[in-house]
Amino acid sequence: MQLIIFTGVQAAGKSSFYLLNLAHSHLRINLDMLKTRHRENMIFEACLASKTKTVIDNTNPTKADRARYIQRAKDAGFEVISYYFETDLNSTLERNSCREGKANIPEIGIRATYRKLEIPCYEEGFTEIFKIKIIANGEYSILAMSP
């Protein structure tokens, strides 16, 4: 049983990484798709109860944002892993400018998330933390972070 929590600003490559690497094995919970925390919580509780491998694909920029999932998952016997999507602001803004429609996030929103971003740490309760970086289109580097 495994819960993976993504952390990173909008347009950091989180959803693309999920589709390329985890869609075949993990259920994806994404607030953009579910629209409300109530719906998200219902799906999350169902994943815990059914022992389903799950990815939380939201920005989760702060420790408090991540804490809403960590202890509940650990109490249910899950291994909790962090995937931290490291990116610089300019690259993120450039990727976002290529998005169309609702996928394009207002720059002010990306900057606000970037300012409050807290890098995940083991003290939060993670079993493992990985730093993910986009190297090229569709390619990522994955680096395990030391405790």
Short mmCIF file of C-alpha atoms in Angstrom, two decimals:
data_model
loop_
_atom_site.label_atom_id
_atom_site.label_comp_id
_atom_site.label_asym_id
_atom_site.label_seq_id
_atom_site.Cartn_x
_atom_site.Cartn_y
_atom_site.Cartn_z
CA MET A 1 0.00 0.00 0.00
CA GLN A 2 1.52 3.21 -1.15
CA LEU A 3 0.59 6.89 -1.17
CA ILE A 4 2.66 9.24 -3.32
CA ILE A 5 2.23 12.95 -2.68
CA PHE A 6 3.34 15.30 -5.44
CA THR A 7 4.72 18.72 -4.48
CA GLY A 8 5.46 21.44 -7.02
CA VAL A 9 4.17 24.59 -8.60
CA GLN A 10 1.71 24.54 -11.47
CA ALA A 11 3.28 23.55 -14.82
CA ALA A 12 6.16 21.72 -13.09
CA GLY A 13 5.34 18.49 -14.93
CA LYS A 14 3.44 16.64 -12.19
CA SER A 15 0.47 15.40 -14.21
CA SER A 16 2.64 14.54 -17.23
CA PHE A 17 4.97 12.55 -14.97
CA TYR A 18 1.99 10.68 -13.52
CA LEU A 19 0.65 9.80 -16.97
CA LEU A 20 4.05 8.57 -18.16
CA ASN A 21 5.15 6.69 -15.06
CA LEU A 22 2.35 5.88 -12.63
CA ALA A 23 -0.98 5.74 -14.47
CA HIS A 24 -0.64 1.98 -14.94
CA SER A 25 -0.23 1.30 -11.21
CA HIS A 26 -1.67 4.13 -9.09
CA LEU A 27 -5.04 5.86 -8.90
CA ARG A 28 -4.74 9.65 -9.33
CA ILE A 29 -6.51 12.12 -7.06
CA ASN A 30 -6.46 15.61 -8.53
CA LEU A 31 -8.36 18.58 -7.13
CA ASP A 32 -8.53 20.20 -10.59
CA MET A 33 -10.66 17.28 -11.75
CA LEU A 34 -12.70 16.76 -8.57
CA LYS A 35 -13.35 20.50 -7.97
CA THR A 36 -14.03 20.27 -4.20
CA ARG A 37 -12.13 19.11 -1.11
CA HIS A 38 -15.25 17.15 -0.11
CA ARG A 39 -15.08 15.03 -3.26
CA GLU A 40 -11.33 14.68 -2.92
CA ASN A 41 -11.71 13.49 0.67
CA MET A 42 -14.36 10.93 -0.30
CA ILE A 43 -12.10 9.44 -2.99
CA PHE A 44 -9.07 9.54 -0.68
CA GLU A 45 -10.96 7.71 2.09
CA ALA A 46 -12.12 5.09 -0.43
CA CYS A 47 -8.50 4.57 -1.54
CA LEU A 48 -7.38 4.12 2.06
CA ALA A 49 -10.20 1.69 2.83
CA SER A 50 -9.57 -0.35 -0.32
CA LYS A 51 -5.76 -0.26 0.11
CA THR A 52 -5.36 1.24 -3.38
CA LYS A 53 -2.00 2.62 -4.53
CA THR A 54 -2.68 6.35 -4.85
CA VAL A 55 -1.07 9.56 -6.11
CA ILE A 56 -2.13 12.97 -4.80
CA ASP A 57 -1.54 15.14 -7.87
CA ASN A 58 -1.96 18.66 -6.48
CA THR A 59 0.58 21.43 -5.84
CA ASN A 60 0.75 20.64 -2.08
CA PRO A 61 3.23 23.50 -1.55
CA THR A 62 3.26 23.61 2.26
CA LYS A 63 3.76 21.14 5.09
CA ALA A 64 0.19 21.86 6.20
CA ASP A 65 -1.14 20.97 2.72
CA ARG A 66 0.67 17.63 2.82
CA ALA A 67 -0.22 16.88 6.44
CA ARG A 68 -3.91 16.42 5.53
CA TYR A 69 -2.92 13.15 3.83
CA ILE A 70 0.17 11.83 5.61
CA GLN A 71 -1.07 10.75 9.03
CA ARG A 72 -4.32 9.30 7.71
CA ALA A 73 -2.39 7.21 5.19
CA LYS A 74 0.13 6.05 7.79
CA ASP A 75 -2.70 5.13 10.16
CA ALA A 76 -4.14 2.98 7.35
CA GLY A 77 -0.79 1.18 6.94
CA PHE A 78 0.40 3.02 3.84
CA GLU A 79 3.98 3.82 2.93
CA VAL A 80 4.00 7.59 2.21
CA ILE A 81 6.40 8.88 -0.44
CA SER A 82 7.06 12.44 -1.62
CA TYR A 83 7.83 13.37 -5.21
CA TYR A 84 9.13 16.94 -5.18
CA PHE A 85 9.09 18.57 -8.62
CA GLU A 86 11.96 21.04 -8.62
CA THR A 87 11.80 23.78 -11.23
CA ASP A 88 12.84 27.39 -11.60
CA LEU A 89 10.18 30.06 -11.92
CA ASN A 90 11.13 31.17 -15.46
CA SER A 91 10.95 27.63 -16.88
CA THR A 92 7.61 27.12 -15.20
CA LEU A 93 6.20 30.35 -16.61
CA GLU A 94 7.47 29.40 -20.07
CA ARG A 95 5.81 25.95 -19.92
CA ASN A 96 2.60 27.54 -18.67
CA SER A 97 2.57 29.99 -21.60
CA CYS A 98 2.28 26.98 -23.94
CA ARG A 99 -0.87 25.77 -22.20
CA GLU A 100 -4.30 26.64 -23.56
CA GLY A 101 -7.68 27.26 -21.97
CA LYS A 102 -8.19 26.39 -18.30
CA ALA A 103 -4.82 24.60 -18.22
CA ASN A 104 -3.13 28.02 -18.51
CA ILE A 105 -2.75 29.33 -14.95
CA PRO A 106 -2.60 33.10 -14.32
CA GLU A 107 1.02 34.11 -13.68
CA ILE A 108 0.08 35.61 -10.32
CA GLY A 109 -1.14 32.18 -9.16
CA ILE A 110 2.10 30.45 -10.14
CA ARG A 111 4.18 33.15 -8.45
CA ALA A 112 2.09 32.87 -5.26
CA THR A 113 2.55 29.08 -5.13
CA TYR A 114 6.28 29.44 -5.83
CA ARG A 115 6.67 31.91 -2.93
CA LYS A 116 5.03 29.61 -0.38
CA LEU A 117 6.67 26.39 -1.61
CA GLU A 118 8.25 24.37 1.23
CA ILE A 119 10.55 21.53 0.18
CA PRO A 120 9.28 18.24 1.65
CA CYS A 121 11.31 16.76 4.51
CA TYR A 122 11.43 13.42 6.31
CA GLU A 123 10.19 14.99 9.56
CA GLU A 124 6.77 15.28 7.92
CA GLY A 125 6.48 11.48 7.98
CA PHE A 126 7.65 10.46 4.52
CA THR A 127 9.27 7.05 4.02
CA GLU A 128 11.14 8.31 0.94
CA ILE A 129 11.54 11.64 -0.84
CA PHE A 130 12.46 11.94 -4.51
CA LYS A 131 13.44 15.11 -6.37
CA ILE A 132 12.03 15.13 -9.91
CA LYS A 133 13.32 17.48 -12.62
CA ILE A 134 12.31 17.85 -16.24
CA ILE A 135 15.39 17.25 -18.41
CA ALA A 136 13.72 17.35 -21.81
CA ASN A 137 10.23 16.97 -23.23
CA GLY A 138 8.89 13.79 -21.66
CA GLU A 139 12.14 12.97 -19.83
CA TYR A 140 12.73 13.38 -16.12
CA SER A 141 15.60 12.88 -13.71
CA ILE A 142 14.70 11.20 -10.43
CA LEU A 143 17.01 11.62 -7.46
CA ALA A 144 16.45 10.07 -4.03
CA MET A 145 16.92 12.65 -1.27
CA SER A 146 18.83 11.59 1.84
CA PRO A 147 17.10 11.56 5.24
#
